[in-house]
Coordinates of C-alpha atoms and ligand atoms in Angstrom, one line a residue:
X15 CA 62.9 -3.3 49.6
X16 CA 61.0 -6.0 51.6
X17 CA 58.3 -3.5 52.5
X18 CA 58.1 -2.9 48.5
X19 CA 57.8 -6.4 47.6
X20 CA 55.1 -7.2 50.2
X21 CA 53.1 -4.2 49.1
X22 CA 53.0 -4.9 45.5
X23 CA 52.4 -8.5 45.7
X24 CA 49.5 -8.0 48.1
X25 CA 48.2 -5.2 46.0
X26 CA 48.5 -7.5 42.7
X27 CA 47.0 -10.3 44.5
X28 CA 44.0 -8.3 45.2
X29 CA 43.5 -6.6 41.8
X30 CA 39.9 -6.9 40.6
X31 CA 40.5 -6.4 36.9
X32 CA 43.0 -5.6 34.3
X33 CA 42.6 -1.9 34.5
X34 CA 43.5 -1.9 38.3
X35 CA 46.7 -4.2 37.5
X36 CA 47.8 -1.8 34.9
X37 CA 47.6 0.9 37.4
X38 CA 49.9 -1.0 39.7
X39 CA 52.5 -1.9 36.9
X40 CA 52.7 1.9 36.3
X41 CA 53.1 2.5 39.8
X42 CA 55.7 -0.2 40.5
X43 CA 57.8 -0.7 37.5
X44 CA 56.7 2.0 35.1
X45 CA 59.2 4.5 34.1
X46 CA 58.4 6.7 37.1
X47 CA 57.5 3.7 39.4
X48 CA 58.8 3.2 42.9
X49 CA 61.1 0.5 41.9
X50 CA 62.2 2.3 38.7
X51 CA 63.1 5.3 40.8
X52 CA 65.0 3.1 43.4
X53 CA 67.0 1.5 40.5
X54 CA 67.9 5.2 39.5
X55 CA 69.4 5.8 43.0
X56 CA 72.0 3.0 42.3
X57 CA 74.1 5.6 40.4
X58 CA 74.6 7.6 43.3
X59 CA 75.9 4.3 45.1
X60 CA 79.3 3.4 46.0
X61 CA 80.2 0.1 44.1
X62 CA 80.0 -2.2 46.8
X63 CA 76.5 -1.0 47.9
X64 CA 75.6 -1.1 44.2
X65 CA 76.7 -4.8 44.1
X66 CA 74.7 -5.6 46.9
X67 CA 71.4 -3.6 46.1
X68 CA 71.5 -4.0 42.2
X69 CA 70.6 -7.7 42.0
X70 CA 68.0 -7.4 44.7
X71 CA 66.4 -4.8 43.0
X72 CA 66.5 -6.5 39.4
X73 CA 65.1 -9.6 41.2
X74 CA 62.4 -7.7 42.8
X75 CA 61.5 -6.2 39.5
X76 CA 61.3 -9.6 37.7
X77 CA 59.2 -11.0 40.5
X78 CA 56.7 -8.2 40.3
X79 CA 56.6 -8.6 36.4
X80 CA 55.8 -12.4 36.9
X81 CA 53.3 -11.7 39.4
X82 CA 51.7 -9.1 37.1
X83 CA 51.6 -11.6 34.1
X84 CA 50.2 -14.5 36.3
X85 CA 47.6 -12.2 37.6
X86 CA 46.6 -11.0 34.2
X87 CA 46.2 -14.6 32.9
X88 CA 44.1 -15.2 36.0
X89 CA 41.8 -12.5 35.6
X90 CA 41.2 -13.3 31.9
X91 CA 40.6 -17.0 32.8
X92 CA 38.0 -15.8 35.3
X93 CA 36.4 -13.7 32.7
X94 CA 36.1 -16.5 30.3
X95 CA 34.7 -18.8 32.9
X96 CA 32.1 -16.1 33.6
X97 CA 31.2 -16.0 30.0
X98 CA 30.9 -19.6 29.7
X99 CA 28.7 -19.6 32.4
X100 CA 26.4 -17.0 31.4
X101 CA 26.1 -17.2 28.0
X102 CA 25.0 -20.7 27.2
X103 CA 22.7 -22.4 24.5
X104 CA 20.7 -25.5 25.1
X105 CA 21.4 -27.6 21.9
X106 CA 18.8 -30.1 22.6
X107 CA 15.9 -27.4 22.5
X108 CA 13.6 -27.8 19.1
X109 CA 14.5 -25.7 16.2
X110 CA 12.1 -22.6 15.8
X111 CA 9.0 -23.8 14.1
X112 CA 8.0 -22.7 10.6
X113 CA 4.7 -20.9 10.4
X114 CA 2.3 -23.9 10.1
X115 CA -0.2 -22.0 7.6
X116 CA 0.5 -21.6 3.9
X117 CA -1.0 -19.1 1.3
X118 CA -3.7 -20.8 -0.7
X119 CA -3.1 -20.9 -4.3
X120 CA -6.0 -18.7 -5.0
X121 CA -4.9 -15.9 -2.7
X122 CA -1.3 -16.4 -4.3
X123 CA -2.8 -15.8 -7.9
X124 CA -5.1 -13.0 -6.8
X125 CA -2.0 -11.1 -5.2
X126 CA 0.2 -12.1 -8.4
X127 CA -2.7 -10.8 -10.9
X128 CA -3.1 -7.7 -8.4
X129 CA 0.6 -7.0 -8.7
X130 CA 0.7 -7.1 -12.3
X131 CA -2.4 -4.9 -12.9
X132 CA -1.1 -2.3 -10.2
X133 CA 2.1 -1.9 -12.3
X134 CA -0.2 -0.7 -15.4
X135 CA -2.0 1.7 -13.1
X136 CA -5.2 -0.3 -12.2
X137 CA -6.5 0.0 -8.8
X138 CA -8.6 -2.7 -6.9
X139 CA -12.4 -2.6 -6.4
X140 CA -14.7 -4.9 -4.8
X141 CA -18.4 -5.6 -4.7
X142 CA -21.1 -7.7 -2.7
X143 CA -21.3 -11.5 -3.5
X144 CA -25.1 -11.3 -3.2
X145 CA -26.0 -9.0 -5.7
X146 CA -29.3 -7.2 -6.8
X147 CA -30.7 -8.6 -10.2
X148 CA -30.0 -5.2 -11.7
X149 CA -26.4 -5.1 -11.0
X150 CA -25.8 -8.5 -12.1
X151 CA -27.9 -8.5 -15.2
X152 CA -30.0 -5.6 -16.3
X153 CA -27.2 -3.1 -15.9
X154 CA -25.0 -5.2 -18.0
X155 CA -27.4 -5.4 -20.8
X156 CA -28.9 -8.9 -20.0
X157 CA -32.5 -8.0 -19.8
X158 CA -35.1 -10.3 -18.1
X159 CA -35.7 -12.6 -21.2
X160 CA -32.1 -12.9 -22.3
X161 CA -30.9 -16.5 -22.9
X162 CA -27.5 -15.5 -20.8
X163 CA -29.6 -15.6 -17.5
X164 CA -30.3 -19.2 -18.0
X165 CA -27.0 -19.9 -19.3
X166 CA -25.4 -18.7 -16.0
X167 CA -26.9 -21.4 -13.9
X168 CA -27.7 -18.5 -11.4
X169 CA -28.4 -19.1 -7.6
X170 CA -31.4 -16.9 -6.5
X171 CA -32.3 -16.0 -3.0
X172 CA -35.6 -16.4 -1.4
X173 CA -38.2 -13.8 -1.4
X174 CA -41.3 -14.0 1.1
X175 CA -44.6 -14.9 -0.5
X176 CA -46.4 -11.7 -1.9
X177 CA -43.0 -10.0 -2.1
X178 CA -42.5 -9.8 -6.0
X179 CA -39.4 -7.8 -6.2
X180 CA -36.9 -9.5 -8.2
X181 CA -34.8 -12.0 -5.9
X182 CA -31.2 -11.0 -5.1
X183 CA -28.5 -13.5 -6.8
X184 CA -25.2 -14.8 -5.8
X185 CA -23.2 -12.9 -8.4
X186 CA -22.6 -14.9 -11.5
X187 CA -19.6 -13.0 -12.5
X188 CA -17.4 -10.1 -11.2
X189 CA -19.0 -7.8 -14.0
X190 CA -21.6 -6.2 -11.6
X191 CA -18.5 -4.5 -10.0
X192 CA -18.1 -2.7 -13.5
X193 CA -21.1 -0.9 -12.9
X194 CA -20.5 -0.2 -9.1
X195 CA -17.1 1.3 -10.0
X196 CA -18.2 3.5 -12.7
X197 CA -21.1 4.8 -10.3
X198 CA -18.3 5.4 -7.4
X199 CA -15.6 6.9 -9.5
X200 CA -16.7 8.1 -12.9
X201 CA -14.7 8.2 -15.7
X202 CA -11.8 8.0 -16.7
X203 CA -11.1 4.8 -14.7
X204 CA -8.8 1.9 -14.7
X205 CA -9.9 -1.0 -12.2
X206 CA -9.4 -4.7 -11.5
X207 CA -12.1 -6.4 -9.4
X208 CA -11.4 -9.9 -7.9
X209 CA -13.6 -11.8 -6.2
X210 CA -15.7 -15.0 -5.8
X211 CA -18.7 -15.8 -8.1
X212 CA -21.2 -18.6 -8.2
X213 CA -22.9 -20.8 -10.6
X214 CA -24.9 -24.2 -10.2
X215 CA -22.4 -26.3 -11.6
X216 CA -20.0 -29.1 -10.5
X217 CA -17.5 -31.3 -12.3
X218 CA -13.8 -31.7 -12.5
X219 CA -13.5 -28.0 -14.0
X220 CA -16.7 -26.4 -12.5
X221 CA -17.3 -25.6 -8.7
X222 CA -20.5 -23.8 -7.5
X223 CA -18.2 -21.0 -6.3
X224 CA -15.2 -19.9 -8.0
X225 CA -13.0 -16.9 -8.6
X226 CA -12.8 -14.3 -11.4
X227 CA -10.9 -11.0 -11.7
X228 CA -12.8 -8.4 -13.8
X229 CA -10.8 -5.7 -15.5
X230 CA -12.2 -2.3 -16.7
X231 CA -10.5 0.7 -18.5
X232 CA -12.4 3.6 -19.7
X233 CA -11.1 6.8 -21.1
X234 CA -11.4 9.1 -24.2
X235 CA -9.4 7.3 -26.6
X236 CA -9.0 3.7 -25.6
X237 CA -9.2 0.9 -28.4
X238 CA -9.1 -2.7 -28.8
X239 CA -5.4 -2.4 -29.3
X240 CA -4.9 -1.2 -25.9
X241 CA -6.9 -4.3 -24.8
X242 CA -4.9 -6.5 -26.7
X243 CA -1.4 -5.0 -25.3
X244 CA -2.8 -5.0 -21.8
X245 CA -3.7 -8.7 -22.0
X246 CA -0.2 -9.6 -23.6
X247 CA 1.7 -7.7 -20.9
X248 CA -0.5 -9.5 -18.3
X249 CA -0.2 -13.1 -19.7
X250 CA 3.7 -12.6 -20.1
X251 CA 3.9 -11.5 -16.5
X252 CA 1.7 -13.9 -15.2
X253 CA 3.1 -17.1 -16.5
X254 CA 6.8 -15.6 -16.3
X255 CA 7.6 -16.1 -20.0
X256 CA 9.1 -13.6 -22.5
X257 CA 6.9 -14.4 -25.4
X258 CA 3.4 -15.3 -25.6
X259 CA 1.3 -15.7 -28.7
X260 CA -2.5 -14.6 -27.9
X261 CA -5.6 -15.5 -30.4
X262 CA -8.5 -13.4 -30.1
X263 CA -11.6 -15.3 -31.3
X264 CA -14.8 -13.3 -32.1
X265 CA -17.3 -14.2 -29.4
X266 CA -20.5 -12.7 -27.8
X267 CA -21.5 -11.2 -24.4
X268 CA -24.3 -9.0 -23.9
X269 CA -22.0 -6.3 -22.1
X270 CA -19.4 -5.8 -24.6
X271 CA -19.4 -5.0 -28.4
X272 CA -17.2 -6.1 -30.1
X273 CA -16.6 -9.3 -27.9
X274 CA -13.6 -11.7 -27.9
X275 CA -12.3 -14.8 -26.2
X276 CA -8.8 -15.0 -25.9
X277 CA -6.7 -18.1 -26.3
X278 CA -3.0 -18.5 -25.5
X279 CA -0.7 -20.7 -27.4
X280 CA 0.5 -23.5 -25.5
X281 CA 1.9 -27.0 -25.3
X282 CA 0.8 -30.1 -23.6
X283 CA 3.6 -32.1 -24.4
X284 CA 4.3 -34.7 -21.8
X285 CA 1.4 -33.8 -20.0
X286 CA 2.9 -30.5 -18.5
X287 CA 1.6 -27.3 -19.7
X288 CA 3.9 -24.9 -21.6
X289 CA 2.8 -21.5 -22.3
X290 CA 4.2 -19.7 -25.4
X291 CA 5.0 -22.8 -27.6
X292 CA 3.3 -25.8 -29.0
X293 CA 0.1 -26.1 -31.3
X294 CA -2.5 -26.1 -28.8
X295 CA -4.7 -23.1 -27.8
X296 CA -6.2 -22.6 -24.3
X297 CA -8.9 -20.3 -23.7
X298 CA -8.4 -18.1 -20.7
X299 CA -10.9 -15.2 -20.5
X300 CA -13.4 -13.1 -22.1
X301 CA -13.2 -9.6 -23.3
X302 CA -14.4 -6.7 -25.4
X303 CA -15.3 -3.1 -25.8
X304 CA -17.8 -2.1 -23.1
X305 CA -21.2 -1.8 -24.6
X306 CA -22.6 1.9 -24.5
X307 CA -25.6 0.5 -22.7
X308 CA -23.4 -0.7 -20.0
X309 CA -21.2 2.6 -19.7
X310 CA -24.5 4.6 -19.7
X311 CA -25.9 2.2 -16.9
X312 CA -22.6 3.1 -14.8
X313 CA -23.6 6.6 -15.1
X314 CA -21.1 7.8 -17.8
X315 CA -21.7 9.2 -21.1
X316 CA -21.0 6.9 -23.6
X317 CA -20.4 9.3 -26.4
X318 CA -17.5 10.8 -24.3
X319 CA -15.9 7.7 -23.0
X320 CA -15.3 4.1 -24.3
X321 CA -13.2 1.2 -23.1
X322 CA -12.5 -2.3 -22.5
X323 CA -13.4 -4.9 -20.0
X324 CA -12.4 -8.5 -19.4
X325 CA -13.1 -11.4 -17.0
X326 CA -10.5 -13.8 -16.3
X327 CA -11.1 -17.3 -14.3
X328 CA -8.6 -17.0 -11.2
X329 CA -9.0 -20.8 -10.4
X330 CA -8.4 -21.6 -14.1
X331 CA -5.3 -19.6 -14.5
X332 CA -4.0 -20.9 -11.1
X333 CA -4.5 -24.5 -12.2
X334 CA -2.6 -23.6 -15.4
X335 CA 0.3 -22.0 -13.8
X336 CA 0.8 -24.3 -10.9
X337 CA -0.2 -27.7 -12.5
X338 CA -3.2 -28.3 -10.5
X339 CA -5.3 -30.8 -12.3
X340 CA -8.7 -30.8 -10.4
X341 CA -10.5 -27.6 -9.7
X342 CA -12.5 -29.3 -6.6
X343 CA -9.5 -29.9 -4.6
X344 CA -9.0 -26.0 -4.1
X345 CA -12.2 -26.2 -1.9
X346 CA -11.5 -29.5 -0.2
X347 CA -9.4 -28.1 2.8
X348 CA -7.2 -31.1 2.7
X349 CA -4.2 -30.1 4.8
X350 CA -1.9 -32.4 2.6
X351 CA -3.0 -30.6 -0.5
X352 CA -2.5 -27.2 1.1
X353 CA 0.8 -28.0 2.3
X354 CA 1.7 -29.2 -1.1
X355 CA 0.2 -26.3 -3.3
X356 CA 0.2 -23.6 -0.7
X357 CA 2.8 -21.0 -0.7
X358 CA 5.2 -19.6 2.2
X359 CA 3.1 -17.4 4.4
X360 CA 5.7 -14.3 4.5
X361 CA 6.2 -13.8 0.9
X362 CA 4.5 -11.1 -1.1
X363 CA 4.4 -11.7 -4.8
X364 CA 6.1 -8.6 -6.7
X365 CA 7.3 -7.6 -10.1
X366 CA 10.6 -6.8 -8.9
X367 CA 11.3 -9.8 -6.7
X368 CA 9.4 -12.3 -9.0
X369 CA 5.9 -13.5 -8.6
X370 CA 6.0 -16.8 -7.7
X371 CA 9.7 -17.6 -6.5
Ligands
LIG481 N1 -18.4 -11.8 -17.1 C1 -18.0 -12.7 -18.3 C2 -18.0 -14.1 -17.9 O1 -18.4 -14.3 -16.6 C3 -16.5 -12.6 -18.6 C4 -16.3 -11.3 -19.2 C5 -16.1 -10.0 -18.6 C6 -16.5 -11.1 -20.8 C7 -15.7 -8.8 -19.3 C8 -16.2 -9.8 -21.4 C9 -16.1 -8.6 -20.5 O2 -18.0 -15.2 -18.6

C-alpha cells in the first residue's frame, strides 16, 4: 500500500497536463483502478483484516483524490499564467490612425451622379481636355462666326507662326464628348460624360476650370418627355428628396433644338437651401433635343435616331447640395477646407446604401 501511495503521488506530481492527470486518475481510483481493485479484495478478508486494511485504503483513496484535485488546479493556474504572459496588449500605444486624406466634394458628387445615371442604364465616357476646334464647336453646330464662340471665353492654344490651322482649345464644355461617343459607339446610345472644362472667367461663382457632366441619349423613339423624366429622377435622387418640381424654360443652344434650361423649386429660408419647397427657382442645367446636324456630325443618321442631351454644372450642384458658398474654395487646396467638406475615403456612394451618408 505504501508502494502504491508513493507511486501515484510521484506520478501525479510529475503529470504534465490535464490529460495525463486524467489517465492517472483512471489508473488509480477509476472503476478498474489499482486502488479500487484492492478495495474489492476487502470482501474476501476476515473481519479483523478488513478492519485494519479498510480505513487505510480509504485514506489512501482520499489522499490520491486530493492530490489529483490540487494538481489539476495547479495545472490550470500555470496555463492561465502562460496566457497572461504571452497574450498581452500595450494599452499605451496610439490608436490606429484614420486615413488622412478625404474625398474631394467634386469627386464625391461625380461618383454620386455616376451612380444615379448608371442605375438608369447610362455608361460613362470621357474625352480629352485639349480639344480640336471642330469637336468643341463646329461639330456642335457652332460655326466660326457664331456668337457662342465669343460667349464661351475660350482659352486657345498656341500655333507656330505660319501654321494657319485653327488652334486647339481647352474644351469649354463636355459637349464634344457627345460627338466622340457617337463616333465610337453609334446609336442607340446612353452615356454621361463627366469632366473638367475651361473658360476665362473668375469670381465667386466662376473659376477658369470647372466641371460638367454631359448626358446623351439617342434612340428611335426618344422625346422631350423622356428627358423630363430622366432629369426629374436624377434631381430627386441627387438631392435625396422624394418630390421635386422642375421648370423647363425655353432657351437656346446651337446644339439642341428645342432647348430648355432647367430650374428646380427651392427655398433659401434662413440662408440654407431646401430643394423641392419654397418660392425660388434655381437654374441647374441646360438641355434639349439634339440638333440633327450634331447627330449627323457624330456619324449617325438623324432621320433614324433622335434624342436628348443635357449639361449639368458639377461644381454648382455640389455647392447646392453641400452648402458650399464659394466656388473658388474648391480649388484652393486648403487642408482645413478639405477636412471639413471632404468625404470619408473608404465610402462608395451608391443608391442602395445612400449617396452621401
Ligand atoms: N454645353 C452647354 C453648356 O456648357 C450645356 C448643354 C449641354 C446644353 C447639352 C444643352 C445640351 O452650357
